[in-house]
Amino acid sequence: MSHFEALSAVLAGNFGTGNISGMAVALSTGGPGALVWMWVMAFLGAAIQYASCLLAVKYREINASGEYVGGPMYYLKNGLGLKSLSFIFSIFTILGALTVGNFAQVNSISLPLAKMGIPPLFMGITMAFLVGIVIVGGIQRIAKLASIIVPFKAALYLGGALLILIMHYESIPAAFQLMFESAFAFKPAVGGILGYSVFKSFNCRF
């Protein structure tokens, strides 16, 4: 696996449903001020995520195939000596992957297409088949596909956001002013926390 493929596999989870749904939940719950609290949560969350990645590398192992394997379950077992907690974490990770990790993503695709006359069941079966083909190939195939899709995905996501900002550039100062003026209240803080939680849960982070 090349460095670019590894980077693409990681970035694949950072441009997705959570980016849109998290913002929608924050704005609908707490208003514009909730976005400020999402920035604060993102700053704190980045430090936690960095520590998690560092520990995952420090306490990683080499499996029977000669490949490095790591993650929270490994530093819980090897770093803290909590083998039982490592097992529990693995179980909940599997449950999370089978629920929010899959259902929410497929639902975000099938619902809009259902309005076009395409049955959700058909989309669910199609997605399961396509994802199955990729997963069977292991991490190598996942990384390979990510290295192809992610550049276009990132360009579309960032390009769309930049286009919207350019089209409404005159409203940017007023938008920032509104966000900061309405941020310091209970409701925006709750909205920001909920929005960030939705964003991170869709991206399946520890």
Short mmCIF file of C-alpha atoms in Angstrom, two decimals:
data_model
loop_
_atom_site.label_atom_id
_atom_site.label_comp_id
_atom_site.label_asym_id
_atom_site.label_seq_id
_atom_site.Cartn_x
_atom_site.Cartn_y
_atom_site.Cartn_z
CA MET A 1 0.00 0.00 0.00
CA SER A 2 1.43 3.37 -1.00
CA HIS A 3 1.42 6.45 1.26
CA PHE A 4 -1.19 8.11 -0.97
CA GLU A 5 -3.48 5.06 -0.78
CA ALA A 6 -3.19 5.00 3.01
CA LEU A 7 -3.98 8.73 3.17
CA SER A 8 -6.94 8.29 0.80
CA ALA A 9 -8.36 5.47 2.92
CA VAL A 10 -8.31 7.75 5.97
CA LEU A 11 -9.71 10.79 4.13
CA ALA A 12 -12.52 8.69 2.66
CA GLY A 13 -14.30 8.87 6.00
CA ASN A 14 -13.85 12.62 6.37
CA PHE A 15 -15.83 13.70 3.29
CA GLY A 16 -19.22 12.12 3.65
CA THR A 17 -22.68 12.10 5.16
CA GLY A 18 -21.44 13.29 8.55
CA ASN A 19 -20.15 16.57 7.15
CA ILE A 20 -23.59 17.47 5.84
CA SER A 21 -25.78 15.83 8.51
CA GLY A 22 -23.70 17.19 11.38
CA MET A 23 -24.04 20.76 10.15
CA ALA A 24 -27.76 20.29 9.53
CA VAL A 25 -28.34 18.99 13.07
CA ALA A 26 -26.28 21.82 14.58
CA LEU A 27 -28.08 24.57 12.64
CA SER A 28 -31.58 23.15 13.17
CA THR A 29 -31.00 22.63 16.90
CA GLY A 30 -28.93 25.62 17.97
CA GLY A 31 -29.02 28.09 15.12
CA PRO A 32 -25.97 29.85 13.58
CA GLY A 33 -24.15 30.09 16.92
CA ALA A 34 -23.90 26.30 17.09
CA LEU A 35 -21.27 26.38 14.34
CA VAL A 36 -18.87 28.21 16.68
CA TRP A 37 -19.20 25.41 19.22
CA MET A 38 -18.63 22.85 16.49
CA TRP A 39 -15.29 24.57 15.78
CA VAL A 40 -14.41 24.37 19.49
CA MET A 41 -15.36 20.68 19.63
CA ALA A 42 -13.39 20.01 16.46
CA PHE A 43 -10.29 21.61 18.01
CA LEU A 44 -10.58 19.50 21.17
CA GLY A 45 -11.52 16.40 19.17
CA ALA A 46 -8.44 16.79 16.97
CA ALA A 47 -6.18 16.52 20.03
CA ILE A 48 -7.96 13.36 21.17
CA GLN A 49 -7.81 11.87 17.69
CA TYR A 50 -4.09 12.65 17.44
CA ALA A 51 -3.46 10.89 20.76
CA SER A 52 -5.52 7.93 19.58
CA CYS A 53 -3.52 7.63 16.34
CA LEU A 54 -0.22 7.97 18.18
CA LEU A 55 -1.13 5.23 20.65
CA ALA A 56 -2.40 3.02 17.81
CA VAL A 57 1.02 3.20 16.14
CA LYS A 58 2.95 2.80 19.41
CA TYR A 59 1.10 -0.35 20.48
CA ARG A 60 0.44 -1.93 17.09
CA GLU A 61 1.21 -5.59 16.38
CA ILE A 62 2.23 -7.70 13.40
CA ASN A 63 -0.36 -10.32 12.43
CA ALA A 64 0.13 -13.78 10.96
CA SER A 65 0.34 -12.30 7.44
CA GLY A 66 3.21 -10.02 8.44
CA GLU A 67 1.04 -6.89 8.33
CA TYR A 68 0.82 -4.18 10.97
CA VAL A 69 -2.50 -4.00 12.82
CA GLY A 70 -3.41 -1.37 15.38
CA GLY A 71 -6.17 0.71 16.86
CA PRO A 72 -7.93 1.36 20.18
CA MET A 73 -8.39 -2.35 20.87
CA TYR A 74 -4.64 -2.84 20.70
CA TYR A 75 -3.56 0.05 22.93
CA LEU A 76 -6.29 -0.82 25.41
CA LYS A 77 -4.82 -4.35 25.57
CA ASN A 78 -1.09 -3.66 25.20
CA GLY A 79 -0.86 -0.17 26.68
CA LEU A 80 -3.33 -0.27 29.58
CA GLY A 81 -3.46 -4.04 30.01
CA LEU A 82 -7.26 -4.02 29.77
CA LYS A 83 -7.85 -7.07 27.60
CA SER A 84 -11.52 -7.36 28.59
CA LEU A 85 -12.18 -3.71 27.70
CA SER A 86 -10.38 -4.26 24.40
CA PHE A 87 -12.78 -7.12 23.64
CA ILE A 88 -15.81 -5.03 24.62
CA PHE A 89 -14.61 -2.16 22.40
CA SER A 90 -14.25 -4.55 19.46
CA ILE A 91 -17.81 -5.85 19.95
CA PHE A 92 -19.28 -2.35 20.04
CA THR A 93 -17.21 -1.36 17.00
CA ILE A 94 -18.77 -4.24 15.08
CA LEU A 95 -22.26 -3.23 16.25
CA GLY A 96 -21.55 0.37 15.24
CA ALA A 97 -20.35 -0.70 11.82
CA LEU A 98 -23.53 -2.74 11.30
CA THR A 99 -25.81 0.15 12.33
CA VAL A 100 -24.77 3.79 11.89
CA GLY A 101 -21.76 2.76 9.85
CA ASN A 102 -23.95 1.19 7.17
CA PHE A 103 -27.64 1.95 7.60
CA ALA A 104 -27.27 5.72 7.77
CA GLN A 105 -25.07 5.83 4.67
CA VAL A 106 -27.36 3.62 2.61
CA ASN A 107 -30.40 5.52 3.88
CA SER A 108 -28.90 8.83 2.73
CA ILE A 109 -28.59 7.35 -0.77
CA SER A 110 -31.84 5.38 -0.99
CA LEU A 111 -34.26 8.06 0.26
CA PRO A 112 -33.51 10.67 -2.45
CA LEU A 113 -33.54 7.95 -5.13
CA ALA A 114 -36.86 6.61 -3.79
CA LYS A 115 -38.44 9.90 -4.88
CA MET A 116 -37.23 9.06 -8.39
CA GLY A 117 -39.05 5.72 -8.30
CA ILE A 118 -36.09 3.50 -7.35
CA PRO A 119 -37.12 1.11 -4.49
CA PRO A 120 -35.00 1.39 -1.30
CA LEU A 121 -34.72 -2.41 -1.17
CA PHE A 122 -33.12 -2.44 -4.61
CA MET A 123 -30.62 0.23 -3.58
CA GLY A 124 -29.84 -1.63 -0.35
CA ILE A 125 -29.09 -4.87 -2.22
CA THR A 126 -27.05 -3.00 -4.83
CA MET A 127 -24.97 -1.20 -2.20
CA ALA A 128 -24.41 -4.43 -0.27
CA PHE A 129 -23.17 -6.13 -3.46
CA LEU A 130 -20.82 -3.29 -4.43
CA VAL A 131 -19.41 -2.88 -0.93
CA GLY A 132 -19.00 -6.64 -0.64
CA ILE A 133 -16.85 -6.73 -3.78
CA VAL A 134 -14.54 -4.11 -2.29
CA ILE A 135 -14.37 -5.62 1.21
CA VAL A 136 -13.54 -9.11 -0.09
CA GLY A 137 -10.34 -7.65 -1.53
CA GLY A 138 -9.21 -6.54 1.95
CA ILE A 139 -7.53 -3.31 2.94
CA GLN A 140 -5.44 -3.30 -0.25
CA ARG A 141 -8.51 -3.06 -2.47
CA ILE A 142 -10.20 -0.57 -0.14
CA ALA A 143 -7.14 1.69 -0.24
CA LYS A 144 -6.81 1.30 -4.01
CA LEU A 145 -10.43 2.28 -4.62
CA ALA A 146 -10.18 5.14 -2.12
CA SER A 147 -7.13 6.53 -3.93
CA ILE A 148 -9.25 6.73 -7.10
CA ILE A 149 -12.48 8.11 -5.61
CA VAL A 150 -11.23 10.43 -2.86
CA PRO A 151 -9.52 13.04 -5.10
CA PHE A 152 -12.75 13.53 -7.10
CA LYS A 153 -14.84 13.40 -3.91
CA ALA A 154 -12.68 16.02 -2.19
CA ALA A 155 -12.62 18.26 -5.26
CA LEU A 156 -16.42 18.09 -5.55
CA TYR A 157 -16.99 18.73 -1.84
CA LEU A 158 -14.46 21.55 -1.43
CA GLY A 159 -15.18 22.98 -4.86
CA GLY A 160 -18.91 23.13 -4.11
CA ALA A 161 -18.30 24.84 -0.78
CA LEU A 162 -15.93 27.35 -2.37
CA LEU A 163 -18.40 28.06 -5.16
CA ILE A 164 -21.15 28.82 -2.63
CA LEU A 165 -18.83 31.17 -0.74
CA ILE A 166 -17.88 32.99 -3.94
CA MET A 167 -21.53 33.33 -5.00
CA HIS A 168 -22.46 34.84 -1.63
CA TYR A 169 -19.21 36.53 -0.65
CA GLU A 170 -20.96 39.73 0.36
CA SER A 171 -22.82 37.85 3.14
CA ILE A 172 -19.71 36.27 4.71
CA PRO A 173 -18.92 39.10 7.22
CA ALA A 174 -22.54 39.28 8.35
CA ALA A 175 -22.67 35.48 8.70
CA PHE A 176 -19.59 35.43 10.96
CA GLN A 177 -20.99 38.28 13.02
CA LEU A 178 -24.30 36.46 13.47
CA MET A 179 -22.55 33.22 14.46
CA PHE A 180 -20.42 34.82 17.18
CA GLU A 181 -23.19 37.09 18.49
CA SER A 182 -25.59 34.17 18.93
CA ALA A 183 -23.02 31.59 20.11
CA PHE A 184 -22.91 32.39 23.82
CA ALA A 185 -26.15 30.77 24.93
CA PHE A 186 -27.23 27.31 26.08
CA LYS A 187 -29.13 26.32 22.93
CA PRO A 188 -26.31 26.99 20.43
CA ALA A 189 -23.86 25.10 22.67
CA VAL A 190 -26.15 22.06 22.75
CA GLY A 191 -26.65 22.30 19.00
CA GLY A 192 -22.90 22.43 18.40
CA ILE A 193 -22.26 19.40 20.59
CA LEU A 194 -25.05 17.42 18.92
CA GLY A 195 -23.87 18.41 15.46
CA TYR A 196 -20.28 17.43 16.19
CA SER A 197 -21.46 14.14 17.73
CA VAL A 198 -23.43 13.29 14.60
CA PHE A 199 -20.46 14.20 12.42
CA LYS A 200 -18.05 11.99 14.39
CA SER A 201 -20.50 9.10 14.73
CA PHE A 202 -20.97 8.98 10.95
CA ASN A 203 -17.20 8.92 10.54
CA CYS A 204 -16.89 6.12 13.13
CA ARG A 205 -14.16 7.65 15.26
CA PHE A 206 -13.12 6.59 18.77
#
